[in-house]
mmCIF file of C-alpha atoms and ligand atoms in Angstrom:
data_model
loop_
_atom_site.group_PDB
_atom_site.id
_atom_site.type_symbol
_atom_site.label_atom_id
_atom_site.label_comp_id
_atom_site.label_asym_id
_atom_site.label_seq_id
_atom_site.Cartn_x
_atom_site.Cartn_y
_atom_site.Cartn_z
ATOM 1 C CA MET U 1 -0.242 -0.125 -0.012
ATOM 2 C CA GLU U 2 1.420 3.706 -0.786
ATOM 3 C CA LYS U 3 2.087 5.621 2.330
ATOM 4 C CA ILE U 4 0.702 9.056 3.329
ATOM 5 C CA LYS U 5 2.781 11.204 5.642
ATOM 6 C CA PHE U 6 0.178 12.755 7.882
ATOM 7 C CA VAL U 7 0.783 15.839 10.205
ATOM 8 C CA GLU U 8 -1.752 16.705 13.000
ATOM 9 C CA VAL U 9 -1.886 20.344 13.523
ATOM 10 C CA GLY U 10 -4.789 20.445 16.192
ATOM 11 C CA PRO U 11 -2.519 21.259 19.070
ATOM 12 C CA ARG U 12 -1.211 24.229 17.320
ATOM 13 C CA ASP U 13 -3.420 25.541 14.269
ATOM 14 C CA GLY U 14 -6.667 23.746 16.309
ATOM 15 C CA LEU U 15 -6.133 25.359 19.771
ATOM 16 C CA GLN U 16 -4.797 28.888 18.808
ATOM 17 C CA ASN U 17 -8.136 29.910 17.641
ATOM 18 C CA GLN U 18 -10.531 28.942 20.331
ATOM 19 C CA THR U 19 -11.886 31.106 22.864
ATOM 20 C CA GLU U 20 -11.030 28.917 26.003
ATOM 21 C CA SER U 21 -7.992 28.909 28.011
ATOM 22 C CA PHE U 22 -6.520 25.368 28.113
ATOM 23 C CA SER U 23 -4.110 24.076 30.792
ATOM 24 C CA LEU U 24 -0.664 22.570 29.886
ATOM 25 C CA ASP U 25 -1.928 19.177 31.234
ATOM 26 C CA PHE U 26 -4.600 19.420 28.676
ATOM 27 C CA ARG U 27 -2.372 20.649 25.686
ATOM 28 C CA ILE U 28 0.057 17.791 26.679
ATOM 29 C CA GLU U 29 -2.660 14.878 27.102
ATOM 30 C CA LEU U 30 -3.999 15.936 23.644
ATOM 31 C CA ILE U 31 -0.950 15.480 22.145
ATOM 32 C CA GLU U 32 -0.293 12.197 24.025
ATOM 33 C CA ARG U 33 -3.864 10.804 22.791
ATOM 34 C CA LEU U 34 -2.754 11.870 19.307
ATOM 35 C CA VAL U 35 0.769 9.861 19.586
ATOM 36 C CA ASN U 36 -1.282 7.068 20.685
ATOM 37 C CA CYS U 37 -3.556 7.024 17.941
ATOM 38 C CA GLY U 38 -0.416 6.612 15.289
ATOM 39 C CA VAL U 39 0.488 10.314 14.660
ATOM 40 C CA GLU U 40 4.053 10.160 13.985
ATOM 41 C CA SER U 41 4.057 13.969 12.849
ATOM 42 C CA LEU U 42 2.856 16.621 15.094
ATOM 43 C CA GLU U 43 2.629 20.519 15.657
ATOM 44 C CA ALA U 44 2.625 20.766 19.092
ATOM 45 C CA GLY U 45 2.507 24.542 19.766
ATOM 46 C CA SER U 46 3.940 27.674 18.739
ATOM 47 C CA PHE U 47 6.740 30.244 20.250
ATOM 48 C CA VAL U 48 4.476 33.226 19.340
ATOM 49 C CA SER U 49 3.788 36.297 21.418
ATOM 50 C CA PRO U 50 1.313 35.340 24.547
ATOM 51 C CA LYS U 51 -0.186 38.760 24.319
ATOM 52 C CA ALA U 52 -1.271 37.821 20.517
ATOM 53 C CA ILE U 53 -2.139 34.123 21.281
ATOM 54 C CA PRO U 54 -2.505 33.088 24.750
ATOM 55 C CA GLN U 55 -3.403 29.729 23.996
ATOM 56 C CA MET U 56 0.007 29.002 23.057
ATOM 57 C CA GLN U 57 1.962 30.414 26.199
ATOM 58 C CA ASP U 58 4.164 28.282 27.545
ATOM 59 C CA SER U 59 4.802 25.930 24.808
ATOM 60 C CA GLU U 60 8.766 25.302 26.180
ATOM 61 C CA LYS U 61 6.781 23.282 28.869
ATOM 62 C CA VAL U 62 4.790 21.059 26.481
ATOM 63 C CA PHE U 63 7.914 20.351 24.692
ATOM 64 C CA GLU U 64 9.802 19.370 27.912
ATOM 65 C CA ALA U 65 6.874 17.117 29.109
ATOM 66 C CA LEU U 66 6.619 15.410 25.441
ATOM 67 C CA LYS U 67 10.365 15.102 24.218
ATOM 68 C CA SER U 68 10.910 11.744 25.130
ATOM 69 C CA LYS U 69 8.303 10.351 22.738
ATOM 70 C CA ALA U 70 9.548 9.521 19.778
ATOM 71 C CA VAL U 71 7.692 11.535 17.215
ATOM 72 C CA ASP U 72 8.199 14.776 15.328
ATOM 73 C CA LEU U 73 7.227 17.613 17.833
ATOM 74 C CA SER U 74 7.459 20.627 15.547
ATOM 75 C CA PHE U 75 6.649 24.480 17.114
ATOM 76 C CA LEU U 76 5.670 27.207 15.235
ATOM 77 C CA VAL U 77 8.324 30.292 15.119
ATOM 78 C CA PRO U 78 7.223 33.826 13.617
ATOM 79 C CA ASN U 79 10.499 35.898 14.538
ATOM 80 C CA ARG U 80 13.815 35.575 15.820
ATOM 81 C CA LYS U 81 12.768 35.970 19.298
ATOM 82 C CA GLY U 82 10.641 32.692 18.529
ATOM 83 C CA PHE U 83 13.583 31.182 17.270
ATOM 84 C CA ASP U 84 15.614 32.125 20.304
ATOM 85 C CA ARG U 85 13.117 30.391 22.528
ATOM 86 C CA ALA U 86 13.151 27.228 20.544
ATOM 87 C CA VAL U 87 16.707 26.861 20.569
ATOM 88 C CA THR U 88 16.701 27.363 24.257
ATOM 89 C CA ALA U 89 13.922 24.923 24.972
ATOM 90 C CA GLY U 90 16.034 22.354 22.858
ATOM 91 C CA VAL U 91 13.401 21.610 20.465
ATOM 92 C CA ARG U 92 14.252 19.715 17.565
ATOM 93 C CA SER U 93 11.557 20.872 14.530
ATOM 94 C CA ILE U 94 10.700 24.097 13.569
ATOM 95 C CA ALA U 95 7.945 25.669 11.309
ATOM 96 C CA LEU U 96 8.689 29.260 9.190
ATOM 97 C CA PHE U 97 5.444 30.905 8.103
ATOM 98 C CA THR U 98 4.893 33.082 5.330
ATOM 99 C CA ALA U 99 2.051 33.906 2.552
ATOM 100 C CA THR U 100 1.634 34.578 -0.847
ATOM 101 C CA SER U 101 -0.536 37.900 0.005
ATOM 102 C CA GLU U 102 1.532 40.845 1.351
ATOM 103 C CA ALA U 103 -1.351 42.087 3.296
ATOM 104 C CA PHE U 104 -1.716 38.820 4.978
ATOM 105 C CA VAL U 105 1.598 38.746 6.128
ATOM 106 C CA GLN U 106 1.534 42.178 6.935
ATOM 107 C CA LYS U 107 -1.255 41.098 9.680
ATOM 108 C CA ASN U 108 -0.089 37.774 10.641
ATOM 109 C CA ILE U 109 3.311 38.636 11.350
ATOM 110 C CA ARG U 110 3.948 42.208 10.917
ATOM 111 C CA MET U 111 6.297 41.976 8.011
ATOM 112 C CA SER U 112 6.491 42.299 4.213
ATOM 113 C CA ILE U 113 7.148 39.036 2.380
ATOM 114 C CA ASP U 114 10.517 40.038 1.807
ATOM 115 C CA ASP U 115 11.320 40.984 5.184
ATOM 116 C CA SER U 116 9.918 37.812 6.070
ATOM 117 C CA MET U 117 12.115 35.466 3.929
ATOM 118 C CA ARG U 118 15.067 37.466 5.116
ATOM 119 C CA VAL U 119 14.323 36.575 8.926
ATOM 120 C CA PHE U 120 13.601 33.282 7.781
ATOM 121 C CA GLU U 121 16.757 32.961 5.892
ATOM 122 C CA GLU U 122 18.907 33.647 8.759
ATOM 123 C CA ILE U 123 17.003 31.667 11.199
ATOM 124 C CA SER U 124 17.400 28.734 8.700
ATOM 125 C CA ARG U 125 20.767 29.047 8.376
ATOM 126 C CA GLU U 126 21.133 28.903 12.235
ATOM 127 C CA ALA U 127 18.576 26.085 12.432
ATOM 128 C CA LYS U 128 20.435 24.055 9.929
ATOM 129 C CA ASP U 129 23.647 24.501 11.739
ATOM 130 C CA ARG U 130 21.926 23.249 14.773
ATOM 131 C CA LYS U 131 20.552 20.198 12.911
ATOM 132 C CA MET U 132 17.066 20.929 13.438
ATOM 133 C CA ARG U 133 14.241 20.037 10.874
ATOM 134 C CA ILE U 134 12.244 22.921 9.246
ATOM 135 C CA ARG U 135 8.723 23.075 7.891
ATOM 136 C CA GLY U 136 7.775 25.938 5.927
ATOM 137 C CA TYR U 137 4.413 27.146 5.398
ATOM 138 C CA LEU U 138 3.006 29.415 2.507
ATOM 139 C CA SER U 139 -0.134 30.708 3.051
ATOM 140 C CA THR U 140 -3.226 32.248 1.527
ATOM 141 C CA VAL U 141 -1.828 30.213 -1.545
ATOM 142 C CA PHE U 142 -5.705 29.722 -2.829
ATOM 143 C CA GLY U 143 -7.110 32.920 -1.706
ATOM 144 C CA CYS U 144 -6.691 35.667 0.629
ATOM 145 C CA PRO U 145 -9.167 37.739 2.947
ATOM 146 C CA TYR U 146 -7.615 40.591 2.141
ATOM 147 C CA GLU U 147 -6.769 40.352 -1.530
ATOM 148 C CA GLY U 148 -8.749 37.879 -2.895
ATOM 149 C CA ARG U 149 -7.361 35.163 -5.545
ATOM 150 C CA GLN U 150 -3.542 34.682 -5.404
ATOM 151 C CA SER U 151 -1.264 33.855 -8.481
ATOM 152 C CA VAL U 152 0.333 30.160 -8.994
ATOM 153 C CA THR U 153 3.389 32.029 -9.775
ATOM 154 C CA SER U 154 4.200 33.500 -6.697
ATOM 155 C CA ALA U 155 3.403 30.527 -5.160
ATOM 156 C CA ILE U 156 5.870 28.593 -7.042
ATOM 157 C CA GLU U 157 8.818 31.350 -6.352
ATOM 158 C CA LEU U 158 8.063 31.600 -2.828
ATOM 159 C CA THR U 159 7.952 27.511 -1.974
ATOM 160 C CA LYS U 160 11.415 27.582 -4.302
ATOM 161 C CA ARG U 161 12.890 30.008 -1.797
ATOM 162 C CA LEU U 162 11.725 28.375 1.259
ATOM 163 C CA PHE U 163 13.576 25.139 0.062
ATOM 164 C CA GLN U 164 16.675 27.164 -1.052
ATOM 165 C CA MET U 165 17.026 28.517 2.286
ATOM 166 C CA GLY U 166 17.029 24.990 3.846
ATOM 167 C CA CYS U 167 13.223 23.801 4.841
ATOM 168 C CA ASP U 168 12.801 20.164 4.603
ATOM 169 C CA GLU U 169 8.948 19.999 3.774
ATOM 170 C CA VAL U 170 6.613 23.025 2.736
ATOM 171 C CA SER U 171 3.083 22.965 3.418
ATOM 172 C CA LEU U 172 0.638 24.568 1.129
ATOM 173 C CA GLY U 173 -2.192 26.319 2.866
ATOM 174 C CA ASP U 174 -5.642 27.146 1.657
ATOM 175 C CA THR U 175 -5.673 29.298 4.876
ATOM 176 C CA ILE U 176 -9.407 30.425 4.687
ATOM 177 C CA GLY U 177 -10.859 27.457 2.864
ATOM 178 C CA VAL U 178 -12.112 28.751 -0.107
ATOM 179 C CA ALA U 179 -10.185 26.733 -3.201
ATOM 180 C CA HIS U 180 -12.055 24.847 -5.388
ATOM 181 C CA PRO U 181 -11.138 21.505 -6.320
ATOM 182 C CA ARG U 182 -11.017 22.624 -10.000
ATOM 183 C CA GLN U 183 -8.770 25.379 -9.295
ATOM 184 C CA VAL U 184 -6.623 23.117 -6.894
ATOM 185 C CA ARG U 185 -6.116 20.829 -9.933
ATOM 186 C CA GLU U 186 -4.879 23.355 -12.322
ATOM 187 C CA PHE U 187 -2.828 25.050 -9.153
ATOM 188 C CA TRP U 188 -0.750 21.556 -8.674
ATOM 189 C CA LYS U 189 -0.546 21.239 -12.716
ATOM 190 C CA ASP U 190 1.236 24.740 -13.107
ATOM 191 C CA PHE U 191 3.148 24.044 -9.844
ATOM 192 C CA ARG U 192 4.546 20.446 -10.899
ATOM 193 C CA SER U 193 5.600 21.948 -14.354
ATOM 194 C CA GLU U 194 8.019 23.840 -12.214
ATOM 195 C CA LEU U 195 8.683 22.064 -8.917
ATOM 196 C CA SER U 196 8.582 18.348 -7.327
ATOM 197 C CA VAL U 197 5.926 17.921 -5.123
ATOM 198 C CA LYS U 198 7.735 15.322 -3.140
ATOM 199 C CA ASN U 199 8.337 17.097 0.151
ATOM 200 C CA VAL U 200 5.516 19.636 -0.309
ATOM 201 C CA ALA U 201 2.217 19.359 1.956
ATOM 202 C CA ALA U 202 -1.280 20.582 1.571
ATOM 203 C CA HIS U 203 -3.169 21.998 4.327
ATOM 204 C CA PHE U 204 -6.620 22.620 3.682
ATOM 205 C CA HIS U 205 -9.311 24.428 5.880
ATOM 206 C CA ASP U 206 -13.061 23.617 5.631
ATOM 207 C CA THR U 207 -15.008 26.559 5.366
ATOM 208 C CA ARG U 208 -16.792 25.675 2.397
ATOM 209 C CA GLY U 209 -17.101 22.098 3.181
ATOM 210 C CA ALA U 210 -14.691 21.359 -0.164
ATOM 211 C CA ALA U 211 -11.549 20.187 1.965
ATOM 212 C CA LEU U 212 -12.055 16.413 0.905
ATOM 213 C CA ALA U 213 -12.623 17.114 -2.456
ATOM 214 C CA ASN U 214 -9.660 19.490 -2.671
ATOM 215 C CA ILE U 215 -7.428 16.748 -1.122
ATOM 216 C CA LEU U 216 -8.736 14.476 -3.623
ATOM 217 C CA ALA U 217 -7.804 16.863 -6.495
ATOM 218 C CA THR U 218 -4.312 17.103 -4.676
ATOM 219 C CA LEU U 219 -3.987 13.405 -4.340
ATOM 220 C CA GLU U 220 -3.894 13.333 -8.698
ATOM 221 C CA SER U 221 -0.595 15.542 -8.127
ATOM 222 C CA GLU U 222 0.882 12.886 -6.123
ATOM 223 C CA VAL U 223 1.468 15.220 -3.187
ATOM 224 C CA ARG U 224 1.408 12.663 -0.429
ATOM 225 C CA ILE U 225 1.612 14.854 2.376
ATOM 226 C CA PHE U 226 -1.552 16.112 4.026
ATOM 227 C CA ASP U 227 -2.379 18.276 7.486
ATOM 228 C CA GLY U 228 -5.060 18.226 9.378
ATOM 229 C CA SER U 229 -6.935 18.957 12.711
ATOM 230 C CA VAL U 230 -8.589 16.463 15.069
ATOM 231 C CA GLY U 231 -12.536 17.290 15.125
ATOM 232 C CA GLY U 232 -11.987 19.860 12.542
ATOM 233 C CA LEU U 233 -10.660 22.529 15.286
ATOM 234 C CA GLY U 234 -8.697 25.763 14.359
ATOM 235 C CA GLY U 235 -8.554 28.949 12.011
ATOM 236 C CA CYS U 236 -6.271 31.627 11.966
ATOM 237 C CA PRO U 237 -7.042 34.575 14.217
ATOM 238 C CA TYR U 238 -5.743 36.776 10.846
ATOM 239 C CA ALA U 239 -7.897 35.157 8.526
ATOM 240 C CA ALA U 240 -11.509 36.662 8.926
ATOM 241 C CA GLY U 241 -14.152 34.153 8.384
ATOM 242 C CA ALA U 242 -11.702 31.130 8.083
ATOM 243 C CA SER U 243 -13.290 28.215 9.823
ATOM 244 C CA GLY U 244 -11.505 25.129 11.198
ATOM 245 C CA ASN U 245 -8.603 22.838 9.492
ATOM 246 C CA VAL U 246 -10.166 19.791 7.434
ATOM 247 C CA ALA U 247 -10.772 17.136 10.592
ATOM 248 C CA SER U 248 -8.020 14.667 10.736
ATOM 249 C CA GLU U 249 -10.377 11.729 10.931
ATOM 250 C CA GLU U 250 -12.096 12.858 7.901
ATOM 251 C CA VAL U 251 -8.793 12.811 6.182
ATOM 252 C CA ILE U 252 -7.872 9.314 7.515
ATOM 253 C CA TRP U 253 -11.399 7.999 6.503
ATOM 254 C CA LEU U 254 -10.898 9.454 2.884
ATOM 255 C CA LEU U 255 -7.320 8.359 2.383
ATOM 256 C CA GLU U 256 -7.393 4.519 3.933
ATOM 257 C CA GLY U 257 -10.706 4.145 1.968
ATOM 258 C CA LEU U 258 -8.893 4.860 -1.040
ATOM 259 C CA GLY U 259 -6.219 2.205 0.074
ATOM 260 C CA PHE U 260 -3.374 4.350 1.330
ATOM 261 C CA GLU U 261 -1.773 3.542 4.544
ATOM 262 C CA THR U 262 -1.616 6.594 7.035
ATOM 263 C CA GLY U 263 -0.771 4.247 10.445
ATOM 264 C CA ILE U 264 -3.129 6.149 12.301
ATOM 265 C CA SER U 265 -6.405 4.524 13.858
ATOM 266 C CA LEU U 266 -9.576 6.185 12.601
ATOM 267 C CA GLU U 267 -11.644 4.724 15.667
ATOM 268 C CA GLU U 268 -8.729 6.371 18.542
ATOM 269 C CA LEU U 269 -9.021 9.349 16.444
ATOM 270 C CA LEU U 270 -12.484 9.555 16.876
ATOM 271 C CA THR U 271 -12.071 8.661 20.834
ATOM 272 C CA THR U 272 -10.055 11.561 21.060
ATOM 273 C CA ALA U 273 -11.971 13.692 19.201
ATOM 274 C CA ALA U 274 -14.776 12.819 21.565
ATOM 275 C CA TRP U 275 -12.778 13.443 24.660
ATOM 276 C CA LEU U 276 -11.383 16.868 23.047
ATOM 277 C CA GLU U 277 -15.138 18.001 22.760
ATOM 278 C CA THR U 278 -15.620 17.408 26.665
ATOM 279 C CA HIS U 279 -13.097 20.248 26.788
ATOM 280 C CA LEU U 280 -14.484 22.925 24.357
ATOM 281 C CA LYS U 281 -17.625 25.366 24.826
ATOM 282 C CA ASN U 282 -19.075 24.554 21.256
ATOM 283 C CA PRO U 283 -19.600 21.159 19.424
ATOM 284 C CA LEU U 284 -17.026 20.042 17.054
ATOM 285 C CA LYS U 285 -17.698 20.541 13.465
ATOM 286 C CA SER U 286 -16.184 17.349 12.093
ATOM 287 C CA LYS U 287 -18.904 15.700 9.997
ATOM 288 C CA LEU U 288 -17.526 12.224 10.243
ATOM 289 C CA TYR U 289 -17.119 12.930 14.390
ATOM 290 C CA ARG U 290 -20.815 13.928 14.205
ATOM 291 C CA SER U 291 -22.089 10.801 12.330
ATOM 292 C CA ALA U 292 -19.953 8.393 14.101
ATOM 293 C CA PRO U 293 -20.251 5.589 14.743
ATOM 294 C CA LYS U 294 -22.980 4.848 12.131
ATOM 295 C CA HIS U 295 -21.300 5.700 9.030
ATOM 296 C CA LEU U 296 -17.569 4.659 10.658
ATOM 297 C CA TYR U 297 -17.003 1.491 8.567
ATOM 298 C CA TYR U 298 -19.122 2.324 5.327
ATOM 299 C CA HIS U 299 -15.731 3.204 3.045
ATOM 300 C CA LYS U 300 -14.925 -0.858 4.199
ATOM 301 C CA VAL U 301 -18.572 -1.706 2.876
HETATM 302 P P1 HMG A 401 6.037 42.092 17.522
HETATM 303 O O1 HMG A 401 6.897 42.642 16.248
HETATM 304 O O2 HMG A 401 7.166 42.137 18.717
HETATM 305 O O3 HMG A 401 5.094 42.807 17.805
HETATM 306 O O4 HMG A 401 5.788 40.567 17.516
HETATM 307 P P2 HMG A 401 4.049 43.178 18.885
HETATM 308 O O5 HMG A 401 3.583 44.870 19.346
HETATM 309 O O6 HMG A 401 2.793 42.469 18.389
HETATM 310 O O7 HMG A 401 4.888 42.399 20.161
HETATM 311 C C1 HMG A 401 3.894 42.630 21.325
HETATM 312 C C2 HMG A 401 4.815 41.480 22.436
HETATM 313 O O8 HMG A 401 5.246 40.499 22.081
HETATM 314 C C3 HMG A 401 6.009 42.337 22.955
HETATM 315 O O9 HMG A 401 6.135 42.280 24.356
HETATM 316 C C4 HMG A 401 7.126 41.575 22.011
HETATM 317 O O10 HMG A 401 8.137 41.181 22.597
HETATM 318 C C5 HMG A 401 6.405 39.931 21.906
HETATM 319 P P3 HMG A 401 5.994 43.565 25.130
HETATM 320 O O11 HMG A 401 7.015 44.392 24.880
HETATM 321 O O12 HMG A 401 4.614 44.244 24.709
HETATM 322 O O13 HMG A 401 6.287 42.786 26.468
HETATM 323 N N1 HMG A 401 6.590 38.879 21.439
HETATM 324 C C6 HMG A 401 7.201 37.688 21.440
HETATM 325 N N2 HMG A 401 6.922 37.068 23.080
HETATM 326 C C7 HMG A 401 7.210 35.941 22.812
HETATM 327 N N3 HMG A 401 7.522 35.278 21.795
HETATM 328 C C8 HMG A 401 7.842 35.661 20.318
HETATM 329 C C9 HMG A 401 7.375 37.130 20.264
HETATM 330 N N4 HMG A 401 7.253 38.052 19.379
HETATM 331 C C10 HMG A 401 6.918 39.062 20.043
HETATM 332 N N5 HMG A 401 7.964 34.948 19.412
HETATM 333 C C11 HMG A 401 3.896 39.163 16.081
HETATM 334 C C12 HMG A 401 4.776 40.425 16.023
HETATM 335 C C13 HMG A 401 3.878 38.697 14.950
HETATM 336 C C14 HMG A 401 5.183 37.959 16.355
HETATM 337 C C15 HMG A 401 3.436 38.702 17.425
HETATM 338 O O14 HMG A 401 2.164 39.776 17.277
HETATM 339 C C16 HMG A 401 2.935 37.189 17.393
HETATM 340 O O15 HMG A 401 3.421 36.331 17.749
HETATM 341 N N6 HMG A 401 1.642 36.976 16.633
HETATM 342 C C17 HMG A 401 1.118 36.231 16.511
HETATM 343 C C18 HMG A 401 1.210 35.228 15.117
HETATM 344 C C19 HMG A 401 0.766 34.055 15.009
HETATM 345 O O16 HMG A 401 0.669 32.887 15.616
HETATM 346 N N7 HMG A 401 -0.344 33.635 13.616
HETATM 347 C C20 HMG A 401 -1.053 32.348 13.835
HETATM 348 C C21 HMG A 401 -0.101 31.202 13.149
HETATM 349 S S1 HMG A 401 0.186 31.258 11.235
HETATM 350 C C22 HMG A 401 -1.407 30.234 10.576
HETATM 351 O O17 HMG A 401 -2.137 29.864 11.531
HETATM 352 C C23 HMG A 401 -1.391 30.090 9.499
HETATM 353 C C24 HMG A 401 -1.188 28.470 9.259
HETATM 354 O O18 HMG A 401 -1.827 27.578 9.862
HETATM 355 C C25 HMG A 401 -0.866 28.052 7.645
HETATM 356 C C26 HMG A 401 -2.455 28.052 7.135
HETATM 357 O O19 HMG A 401 -3.434 27.855 7.607
HETATM 358 O O20 HMG A 401 -2.168 28.938 5.797
HETATM 359 C C27 HMG A 401 0.543 28.214 9.880
HETATM 360 MG MG1 MG A 402 -3.863 26.707 9.164
#
């Protein structure tokens, strides 16, 4: 069976947009539960300003509690200060983020795209010297809440730069969940005419309920790394109107049903989603979770 790498971003992308405040014990237990589901790559937190995103404060302590786990625990870093925190904490894997949209980068990290690239080039050099793993995020690839539709050319150019600076993997984000499967198909066709998708991930949000269709369209282009967030939690505080990430359990259900191997237990993920929901003010949006267990095994029929 062909393998797919699945990256669970719930403990960062999922929690960062919630209005609840979460205890460290809760954040640590969420990650432990996800690891027990079979997840091997997780975004465990971020070293951003605690004033901007209080849900991610003390991410150092999350790493300290979990560093002995044999999984890739990655932490989002927005600037030099965040990188210094990552180094002090001893993390082995970081994620840097920029976007195709000038307005979005400005709102998100208060830099121009070029400045973000310069800062990240400097960070990447040092991270590579320290043998850290680097994931690069490129947001708003299919559309921006401030600038609308984005050009494929700028996504290609920025992805090239992210790889050139030393990123091991680049995740392309439909940050506000506006992509249409046809746009996605055309995007990857153009993208692949210039770049390999070997270490490229797709990061879909599910605002219009089209994320699974967009993953299907992406699979046609041989992308084999996908992001998701358990229960469909998430969103970006700087992307008005964006809803949660595509739910991890829906991605696993789709992929396993198509015959790919993810190494992740759907049943355990659903159990984790049920546990997660008991800590939230609002019900989870994941349609698979809402309909489980009745439809859980339909793909096997
Ligand atoms: P700044 O330029 O320092 O300006 O930070 P500021 O006025 O916002 O700074 C406020 C305070 O935060 C200052 O402290 C800074 O020192 C401090 P004060 O002087 O008031 O005591 N500070 C920090 N503290 C700890 N760690 C840091 C750090 N940086 C500054 N790293 C900045 C601007 C953008 C860094 C800050 O506002 C921030 O951290 N914002 C949050 C950014 C964020 O987390 N965005 C969401 C993630 S991106 C995303 O979700 C998209 C993605 O999922 C992909 C997709 O869907 O497309 C990845
Ligand atoms: Mg996101």
